[in-house]
PDB file of C-alpha atoms in Angstrom:
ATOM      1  CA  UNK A 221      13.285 -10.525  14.275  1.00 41.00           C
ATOM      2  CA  UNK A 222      12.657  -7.124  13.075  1.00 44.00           C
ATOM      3  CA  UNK A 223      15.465  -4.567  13.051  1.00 57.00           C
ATOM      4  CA  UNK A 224      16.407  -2.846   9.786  1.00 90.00           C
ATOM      5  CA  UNK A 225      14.409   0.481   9.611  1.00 93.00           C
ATOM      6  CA  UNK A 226      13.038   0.990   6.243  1.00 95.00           C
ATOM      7  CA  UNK A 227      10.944   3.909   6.425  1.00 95.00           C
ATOM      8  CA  UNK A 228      11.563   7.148   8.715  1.00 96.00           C
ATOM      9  CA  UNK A 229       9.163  10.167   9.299  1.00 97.00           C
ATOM     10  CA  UNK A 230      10.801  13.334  11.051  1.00 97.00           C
ATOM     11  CA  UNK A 231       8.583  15.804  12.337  1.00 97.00           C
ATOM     12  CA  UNK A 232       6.560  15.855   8.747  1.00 97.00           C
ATOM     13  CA  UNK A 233       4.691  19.234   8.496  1.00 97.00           C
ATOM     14  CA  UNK A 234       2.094  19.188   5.534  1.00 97.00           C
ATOM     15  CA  UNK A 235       0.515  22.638   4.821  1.00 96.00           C
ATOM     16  CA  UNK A 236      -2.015  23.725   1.986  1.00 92.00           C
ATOM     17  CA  UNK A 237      -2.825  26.825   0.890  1.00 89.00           C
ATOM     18  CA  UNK A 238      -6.733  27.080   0.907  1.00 86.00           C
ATOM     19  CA  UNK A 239      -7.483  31.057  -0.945  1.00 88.00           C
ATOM     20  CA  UNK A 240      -5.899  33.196   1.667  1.00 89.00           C
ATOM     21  CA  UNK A 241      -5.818  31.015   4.492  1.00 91.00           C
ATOM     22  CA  UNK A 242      -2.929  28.208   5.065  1.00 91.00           C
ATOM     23  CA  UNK A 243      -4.107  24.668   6.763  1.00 91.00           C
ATOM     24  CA  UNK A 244      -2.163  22.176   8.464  1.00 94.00           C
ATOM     25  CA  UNK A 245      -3.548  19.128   7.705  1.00 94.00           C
ATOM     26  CA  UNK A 246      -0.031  17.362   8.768  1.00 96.00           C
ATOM     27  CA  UNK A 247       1.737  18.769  12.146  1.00 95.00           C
ATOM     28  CA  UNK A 248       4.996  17.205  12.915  1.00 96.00           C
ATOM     29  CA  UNK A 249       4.441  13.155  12.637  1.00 95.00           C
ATOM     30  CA  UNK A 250       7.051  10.881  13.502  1.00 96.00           C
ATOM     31  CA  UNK A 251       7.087   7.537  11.949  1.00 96.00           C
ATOM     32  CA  UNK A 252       9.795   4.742  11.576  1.00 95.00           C
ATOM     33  CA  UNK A 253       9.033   1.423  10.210  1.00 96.00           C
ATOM     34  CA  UNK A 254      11.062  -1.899  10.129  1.00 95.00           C
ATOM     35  CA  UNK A 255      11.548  -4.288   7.527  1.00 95.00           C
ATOM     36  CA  UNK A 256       8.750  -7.163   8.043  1.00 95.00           C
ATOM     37  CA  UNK A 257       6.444  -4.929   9.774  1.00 96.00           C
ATOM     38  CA  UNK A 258       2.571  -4.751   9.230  1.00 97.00           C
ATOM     39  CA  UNK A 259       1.208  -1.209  10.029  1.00 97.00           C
ATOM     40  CA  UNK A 260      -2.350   0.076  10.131  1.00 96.00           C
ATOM     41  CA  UNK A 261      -2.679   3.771  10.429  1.00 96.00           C
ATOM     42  CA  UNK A 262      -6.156   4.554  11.326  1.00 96.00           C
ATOM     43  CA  UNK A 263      -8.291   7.554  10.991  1.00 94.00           C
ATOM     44  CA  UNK A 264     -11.797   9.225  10.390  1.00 92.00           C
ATOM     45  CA  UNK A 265     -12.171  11.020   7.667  1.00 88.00           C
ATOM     46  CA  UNK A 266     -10.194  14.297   7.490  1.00 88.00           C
ATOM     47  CA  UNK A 267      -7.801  13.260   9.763  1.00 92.00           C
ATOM     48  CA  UNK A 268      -4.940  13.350   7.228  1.00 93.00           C
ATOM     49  CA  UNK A 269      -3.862   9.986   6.808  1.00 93.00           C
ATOM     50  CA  UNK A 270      -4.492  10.034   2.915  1.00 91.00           C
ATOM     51  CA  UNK A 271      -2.273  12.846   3.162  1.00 94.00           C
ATOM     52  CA  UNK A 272       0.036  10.688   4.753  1.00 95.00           C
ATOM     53  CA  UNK A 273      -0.253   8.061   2.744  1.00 94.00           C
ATOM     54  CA  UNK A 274       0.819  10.289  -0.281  1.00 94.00           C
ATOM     55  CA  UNK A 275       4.002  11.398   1.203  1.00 96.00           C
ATOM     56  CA  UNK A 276       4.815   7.706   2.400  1.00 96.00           C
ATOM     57  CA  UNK A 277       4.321   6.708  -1.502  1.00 96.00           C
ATOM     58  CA  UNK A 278       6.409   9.875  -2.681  1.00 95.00           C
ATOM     59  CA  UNK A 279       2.809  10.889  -4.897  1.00 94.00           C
ATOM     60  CA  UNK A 280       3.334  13.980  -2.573  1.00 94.00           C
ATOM     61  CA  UNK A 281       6.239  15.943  -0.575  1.00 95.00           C
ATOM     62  CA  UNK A 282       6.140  17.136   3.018  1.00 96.00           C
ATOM     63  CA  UNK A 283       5.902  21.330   3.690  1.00 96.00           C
ATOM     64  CA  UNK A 284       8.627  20.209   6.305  1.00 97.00           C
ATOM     65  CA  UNK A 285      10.349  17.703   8.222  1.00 97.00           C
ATOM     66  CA  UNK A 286      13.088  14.405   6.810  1.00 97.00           C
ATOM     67  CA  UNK A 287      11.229  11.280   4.934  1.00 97.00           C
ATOM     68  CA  UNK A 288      14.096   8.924   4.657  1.00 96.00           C
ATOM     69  CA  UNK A 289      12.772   5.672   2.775  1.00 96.00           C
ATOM     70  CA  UNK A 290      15.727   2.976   1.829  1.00 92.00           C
ATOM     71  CA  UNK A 291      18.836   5.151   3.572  1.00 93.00           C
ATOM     72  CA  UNK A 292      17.532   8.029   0.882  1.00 94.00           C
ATOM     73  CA  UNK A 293      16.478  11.389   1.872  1.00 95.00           C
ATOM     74  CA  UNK A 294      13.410  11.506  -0.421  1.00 96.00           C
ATOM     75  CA  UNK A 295      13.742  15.647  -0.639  1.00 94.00           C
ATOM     76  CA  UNK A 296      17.117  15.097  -1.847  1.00 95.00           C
ATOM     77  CA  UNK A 297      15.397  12.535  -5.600  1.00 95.00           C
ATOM     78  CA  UNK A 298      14.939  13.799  -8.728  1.00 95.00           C
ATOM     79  CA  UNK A 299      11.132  13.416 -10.285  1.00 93.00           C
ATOM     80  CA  UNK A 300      13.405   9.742 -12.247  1.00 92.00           C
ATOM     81  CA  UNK A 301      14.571   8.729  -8.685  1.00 94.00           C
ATOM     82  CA  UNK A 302      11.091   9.225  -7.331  1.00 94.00           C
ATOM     83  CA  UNK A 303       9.471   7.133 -10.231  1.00 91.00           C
ATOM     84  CA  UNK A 304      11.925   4.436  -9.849  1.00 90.00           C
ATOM     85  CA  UNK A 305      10.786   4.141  -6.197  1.00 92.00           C
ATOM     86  CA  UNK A 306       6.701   4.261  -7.145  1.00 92.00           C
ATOM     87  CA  UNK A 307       6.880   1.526  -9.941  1.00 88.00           C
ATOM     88  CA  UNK A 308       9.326  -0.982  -8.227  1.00 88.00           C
ATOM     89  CA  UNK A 309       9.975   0.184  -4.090  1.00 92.00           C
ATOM     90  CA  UNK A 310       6.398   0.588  -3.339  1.00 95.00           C
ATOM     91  CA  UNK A 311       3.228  -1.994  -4.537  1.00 94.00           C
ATOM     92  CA  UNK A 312      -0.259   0.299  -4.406  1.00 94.00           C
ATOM     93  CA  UNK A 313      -3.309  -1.103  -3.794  1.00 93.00           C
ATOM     94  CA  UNK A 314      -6.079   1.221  -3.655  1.00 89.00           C
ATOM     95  CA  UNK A 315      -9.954   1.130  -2.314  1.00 87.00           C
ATOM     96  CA  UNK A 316     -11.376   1.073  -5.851  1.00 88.00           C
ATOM     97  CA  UNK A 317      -8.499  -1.601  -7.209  1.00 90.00           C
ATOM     98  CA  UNK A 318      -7.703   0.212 -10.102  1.00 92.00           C
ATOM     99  CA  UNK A 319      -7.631  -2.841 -12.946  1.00 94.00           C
ATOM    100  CA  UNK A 320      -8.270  -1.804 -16.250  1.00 95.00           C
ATOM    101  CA  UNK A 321     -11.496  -3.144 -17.541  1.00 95.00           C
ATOM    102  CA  UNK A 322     -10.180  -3.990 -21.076  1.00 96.00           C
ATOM    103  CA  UNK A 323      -6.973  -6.080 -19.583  1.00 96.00           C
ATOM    104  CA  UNK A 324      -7.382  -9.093 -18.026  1.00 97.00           C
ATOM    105  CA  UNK A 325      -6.234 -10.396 -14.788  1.00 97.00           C
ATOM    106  CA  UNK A 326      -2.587 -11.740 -16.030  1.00 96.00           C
ATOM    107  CA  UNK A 327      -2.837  -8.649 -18.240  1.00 96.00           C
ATOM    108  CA  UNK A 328      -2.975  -6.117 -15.471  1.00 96.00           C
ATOM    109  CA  UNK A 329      -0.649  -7.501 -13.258  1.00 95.00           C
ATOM    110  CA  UNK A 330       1.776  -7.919 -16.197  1.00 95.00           C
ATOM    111  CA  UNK A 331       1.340  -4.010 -16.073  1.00 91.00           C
ATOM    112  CA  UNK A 332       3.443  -2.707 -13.173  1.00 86.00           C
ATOM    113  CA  UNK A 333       6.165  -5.100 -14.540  1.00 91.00           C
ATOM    114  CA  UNK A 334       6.321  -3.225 -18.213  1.00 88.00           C
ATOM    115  CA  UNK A 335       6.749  -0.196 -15.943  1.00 79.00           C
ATOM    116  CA  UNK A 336       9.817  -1.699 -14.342  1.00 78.00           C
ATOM    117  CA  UNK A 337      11.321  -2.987 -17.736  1.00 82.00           C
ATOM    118  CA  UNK A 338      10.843  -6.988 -17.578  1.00 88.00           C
ATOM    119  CA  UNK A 339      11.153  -8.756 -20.466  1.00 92.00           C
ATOM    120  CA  UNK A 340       8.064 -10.456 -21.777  1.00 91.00           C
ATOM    121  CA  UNK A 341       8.467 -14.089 -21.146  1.00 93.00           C
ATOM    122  CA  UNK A 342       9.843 -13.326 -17.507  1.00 95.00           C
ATOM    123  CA  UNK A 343       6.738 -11.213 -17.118  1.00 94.00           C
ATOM    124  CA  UNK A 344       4.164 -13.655 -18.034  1.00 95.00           C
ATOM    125  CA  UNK A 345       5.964 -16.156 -16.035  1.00 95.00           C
ATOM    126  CA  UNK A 346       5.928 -13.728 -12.839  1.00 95.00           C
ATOM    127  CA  UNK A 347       2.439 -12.695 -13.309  1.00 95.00           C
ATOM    128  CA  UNK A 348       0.847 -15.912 -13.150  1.00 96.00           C
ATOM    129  CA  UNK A 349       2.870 -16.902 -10.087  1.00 95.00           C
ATOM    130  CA  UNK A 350       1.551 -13.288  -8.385  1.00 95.00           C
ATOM    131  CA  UNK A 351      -1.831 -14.865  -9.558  1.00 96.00           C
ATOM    132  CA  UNK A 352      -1.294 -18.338  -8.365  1.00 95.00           C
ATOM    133  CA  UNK A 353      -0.062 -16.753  -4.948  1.00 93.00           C
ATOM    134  CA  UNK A 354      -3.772 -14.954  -4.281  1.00 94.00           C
ATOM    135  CA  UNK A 355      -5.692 -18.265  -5.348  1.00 93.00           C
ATOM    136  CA  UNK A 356      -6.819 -16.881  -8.610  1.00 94.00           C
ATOM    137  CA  UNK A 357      -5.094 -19.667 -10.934  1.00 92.00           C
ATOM    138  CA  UNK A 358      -8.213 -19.999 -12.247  1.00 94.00           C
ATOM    139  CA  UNK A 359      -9.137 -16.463 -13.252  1.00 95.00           C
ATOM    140  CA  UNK A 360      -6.184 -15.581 -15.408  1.00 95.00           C
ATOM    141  CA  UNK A 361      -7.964 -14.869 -18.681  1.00 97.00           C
ATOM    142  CA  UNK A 362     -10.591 -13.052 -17.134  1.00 97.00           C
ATOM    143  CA  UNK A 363     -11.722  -9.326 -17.262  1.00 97.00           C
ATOM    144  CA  UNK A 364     -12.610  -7.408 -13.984  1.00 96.00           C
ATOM    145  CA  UNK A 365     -15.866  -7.164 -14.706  1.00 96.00           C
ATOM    146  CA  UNK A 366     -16.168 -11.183 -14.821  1.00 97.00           C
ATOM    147  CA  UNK A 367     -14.439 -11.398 -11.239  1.00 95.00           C
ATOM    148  CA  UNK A 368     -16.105 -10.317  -7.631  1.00 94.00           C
ATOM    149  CA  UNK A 369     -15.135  -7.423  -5.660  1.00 93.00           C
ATOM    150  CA  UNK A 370     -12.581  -9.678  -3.822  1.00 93.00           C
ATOM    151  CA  UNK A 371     -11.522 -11.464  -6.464  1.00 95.00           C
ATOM    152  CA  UNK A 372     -10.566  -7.804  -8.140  1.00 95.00           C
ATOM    153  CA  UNK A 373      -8.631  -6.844  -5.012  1.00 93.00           C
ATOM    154  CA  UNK A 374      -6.837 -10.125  -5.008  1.00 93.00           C
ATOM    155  CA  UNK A 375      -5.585  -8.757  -8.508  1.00 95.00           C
ATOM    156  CA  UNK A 376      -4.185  -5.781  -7.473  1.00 95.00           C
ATOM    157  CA  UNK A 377      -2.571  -7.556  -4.668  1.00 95.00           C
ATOM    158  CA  UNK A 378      -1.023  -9.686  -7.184  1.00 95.00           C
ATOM    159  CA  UNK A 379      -0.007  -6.213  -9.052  1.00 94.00           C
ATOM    160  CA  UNK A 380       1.764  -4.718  -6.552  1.00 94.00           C
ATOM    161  CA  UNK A 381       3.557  -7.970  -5.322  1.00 94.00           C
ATOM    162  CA  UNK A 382       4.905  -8.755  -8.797  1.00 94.00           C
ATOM    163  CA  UNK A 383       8.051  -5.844  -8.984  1.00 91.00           C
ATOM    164  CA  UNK A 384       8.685  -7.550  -5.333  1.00 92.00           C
ATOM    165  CA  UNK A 385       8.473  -3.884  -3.533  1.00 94.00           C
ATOM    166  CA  UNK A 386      10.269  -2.887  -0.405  1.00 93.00           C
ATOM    167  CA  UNK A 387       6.618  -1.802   0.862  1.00 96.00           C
ATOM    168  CA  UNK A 388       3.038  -2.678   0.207  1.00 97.00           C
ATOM    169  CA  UNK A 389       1.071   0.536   0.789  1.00 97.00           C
ATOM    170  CA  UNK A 390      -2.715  -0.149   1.044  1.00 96.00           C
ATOM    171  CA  UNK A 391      -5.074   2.380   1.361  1.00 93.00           C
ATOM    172  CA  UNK A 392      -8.522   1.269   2.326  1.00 93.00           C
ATOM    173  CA  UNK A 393      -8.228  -1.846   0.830  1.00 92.00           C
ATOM    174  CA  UNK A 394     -11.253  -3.530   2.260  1.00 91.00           C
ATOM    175  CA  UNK A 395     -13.433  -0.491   1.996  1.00 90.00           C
ATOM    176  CA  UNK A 396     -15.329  -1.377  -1.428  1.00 88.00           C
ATOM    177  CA  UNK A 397     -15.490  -4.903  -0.300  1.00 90.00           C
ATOM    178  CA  UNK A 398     -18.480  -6.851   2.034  1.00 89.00           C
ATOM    179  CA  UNK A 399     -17.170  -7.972   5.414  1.00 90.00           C
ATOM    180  CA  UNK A 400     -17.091 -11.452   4.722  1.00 91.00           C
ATOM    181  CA  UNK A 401     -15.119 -10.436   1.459  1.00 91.00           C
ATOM    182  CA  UNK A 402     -12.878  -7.920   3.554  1.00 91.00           C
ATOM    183  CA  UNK A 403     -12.389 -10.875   6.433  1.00 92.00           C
ATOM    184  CA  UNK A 404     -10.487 -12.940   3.481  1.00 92.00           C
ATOM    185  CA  UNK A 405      -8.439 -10.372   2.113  1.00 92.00           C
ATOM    186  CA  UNK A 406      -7.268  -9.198   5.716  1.00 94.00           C
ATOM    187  CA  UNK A 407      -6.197 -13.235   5.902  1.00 94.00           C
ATOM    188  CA  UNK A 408      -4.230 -12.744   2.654  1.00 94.00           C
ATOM    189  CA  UNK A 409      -2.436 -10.048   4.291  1.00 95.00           C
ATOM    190  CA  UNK A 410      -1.679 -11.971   7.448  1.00 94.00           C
ATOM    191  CA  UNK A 411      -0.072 -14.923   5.239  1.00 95.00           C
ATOM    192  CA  UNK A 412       2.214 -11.891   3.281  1.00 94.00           C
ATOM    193  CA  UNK A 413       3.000 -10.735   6.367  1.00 95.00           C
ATOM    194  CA  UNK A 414       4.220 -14.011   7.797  1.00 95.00           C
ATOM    195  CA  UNK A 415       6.461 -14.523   4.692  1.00 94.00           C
ATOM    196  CA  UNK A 416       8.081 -11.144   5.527  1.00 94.00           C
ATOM    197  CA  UNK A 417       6.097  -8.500   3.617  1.00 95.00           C
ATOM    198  CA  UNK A 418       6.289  -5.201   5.073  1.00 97.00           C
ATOM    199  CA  UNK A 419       2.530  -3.588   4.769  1.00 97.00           C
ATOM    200  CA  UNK A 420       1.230  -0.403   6.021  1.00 97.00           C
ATOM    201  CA  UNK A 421      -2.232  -0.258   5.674  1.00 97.00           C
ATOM    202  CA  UNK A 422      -4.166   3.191   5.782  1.00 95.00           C
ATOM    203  CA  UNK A 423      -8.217   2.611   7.320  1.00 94.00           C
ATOM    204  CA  UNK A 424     -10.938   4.090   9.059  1.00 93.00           C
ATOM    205  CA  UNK A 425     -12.588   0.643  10.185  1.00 93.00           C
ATOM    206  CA  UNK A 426     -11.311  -0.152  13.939  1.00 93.00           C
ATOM    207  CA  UNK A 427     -11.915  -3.929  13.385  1.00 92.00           C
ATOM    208  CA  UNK A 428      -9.587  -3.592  10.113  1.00 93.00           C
ATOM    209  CA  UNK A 429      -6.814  -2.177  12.022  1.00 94.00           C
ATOM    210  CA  UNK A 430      -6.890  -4.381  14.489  1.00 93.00           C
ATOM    211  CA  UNK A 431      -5.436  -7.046  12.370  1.00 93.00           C
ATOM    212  CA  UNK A 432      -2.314  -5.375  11.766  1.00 95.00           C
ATOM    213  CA  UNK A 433       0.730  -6.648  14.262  1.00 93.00           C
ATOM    214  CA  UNK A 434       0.767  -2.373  15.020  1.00 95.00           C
ATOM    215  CA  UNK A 435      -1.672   0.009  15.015  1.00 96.00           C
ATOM    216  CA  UNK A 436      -0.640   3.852  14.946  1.00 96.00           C
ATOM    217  CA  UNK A 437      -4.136   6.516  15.071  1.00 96.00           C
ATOM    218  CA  UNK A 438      -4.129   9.875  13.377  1.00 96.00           C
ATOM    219  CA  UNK A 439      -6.285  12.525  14.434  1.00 94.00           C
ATOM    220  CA  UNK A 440      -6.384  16.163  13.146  1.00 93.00           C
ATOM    221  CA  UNK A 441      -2.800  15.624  11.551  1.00 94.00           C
ATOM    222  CA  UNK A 442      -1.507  13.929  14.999  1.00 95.00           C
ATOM    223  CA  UNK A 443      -0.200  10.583  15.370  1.00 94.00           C
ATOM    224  CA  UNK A 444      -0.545   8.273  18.316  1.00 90.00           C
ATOM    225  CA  UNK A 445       0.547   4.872  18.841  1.00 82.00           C
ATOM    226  CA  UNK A 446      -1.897   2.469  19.876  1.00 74.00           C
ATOM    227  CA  UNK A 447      -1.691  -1.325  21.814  1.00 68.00           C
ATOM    228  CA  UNK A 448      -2.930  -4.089  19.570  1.00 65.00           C
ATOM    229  CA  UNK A 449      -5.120  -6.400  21.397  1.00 63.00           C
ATOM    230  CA  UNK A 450      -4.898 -10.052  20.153  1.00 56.00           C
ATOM    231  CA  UNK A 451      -8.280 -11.677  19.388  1.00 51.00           C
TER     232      UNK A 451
END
């Protein structure tokens, strides 16, 4: 089923300079993920998968080491290129959601698509489908702070699904959220997944991971590849 490799990590070396001292908080991960994939890279904190997740998401570039995302040598992109590939290759969705309170729900998911150019009509047409495709038909007109934590998450899912991205990169995207709350938004996942999403997910929360179809661990800027267990 799953074949063409989207994403490759080769030997990716992050180093920061901290005053006179230089610390590897990345040393030498290897990574390749296929098209239709779901991924959860887990780690405490400090372990360097935010780190991670930035160079995956091209907010950041590797010390060393090949990131080749889309047959593209991401070292090789211009700052354009590398904008291109954050507004429409790669759907965000962070721990905190990231709506803006003065937008509503159609409003901010209408956002990511005035970044990418779409024409108004086509936009309001494709946000309320994003909307109607998280269950929040209902909800269109409303602000963030008149929608639950979930409910606000479901937004931003609908965000970063409307440019239709190569990836969906979550970072901790249950951690703001109660575990009942958390439980449904992992199922919302599940059902992108089984349309063919591909989804890395970056957590700390073991039961979290777990409902990825891989699980890979980083620890002190190592990466290890882990069994999933079914329920």
């Amino acid at each position: 089923m799953m074949s063409k490799e989207i994403l490759c990590m080769k030997d990716i070396v992050k180093v920061y300079q901290m005053g006179d001292e230089e610390q590897a908080i990345l040393k030498g991960i290897d990574l390749k993920v296929c098209k239709g994939e779901f991924i959860s890279i887990l780690g405490p904190s400090g372990s360097g998968k935010s780190t991670m997740m930035n160079i995956i998401g091209c907010l950041d570039m590797p010390t060393s080491g090949e990131y080749i995302l889309s047959n593209r040598i991401i070292a090789d992109l211009g700052e354009t290129e590398l904008a291109q590939i954050r507004s429409k290759e790669i759907g965000f969705i962070f721990q905190s959601f990231q709506l803006l309170p003065r937008l509503t729900a159609i409003q901010n998911v209408e956002l990511s698509l005035i970044y990418s150019g779409v024409p108004a009509v086509e936009r309001r047409k494709k946000a309320q489908k994003m909307l109607e495709r998280v269950g929040l038909e209902e909800k269109v007109n409303h602000y963030p702070n008149q929608l639950s934590g979930g409910q606000q998450q479901r937004v931003a899912i609908a965000r970063a699904l409307a440019t239709d991205p190569t990836i969906l990169l979550a970072d901790e995207p249950t951690g703001a959220l109660d575990q009942k709350t958390g439980q449904q938004v992992m199922e919302l996942f599940r059902e992108l997944h089984e349309e063919g999403r591909t989804i890395i997910m970056i957590t700390h929360d073991v039961n979290i991971a777990k409902k990825a179809s891989r699980l890979v661990k980083i620890l002190d800027g190592n990466l290890l590849e882990e069994v999933v267990e079914d329920d």
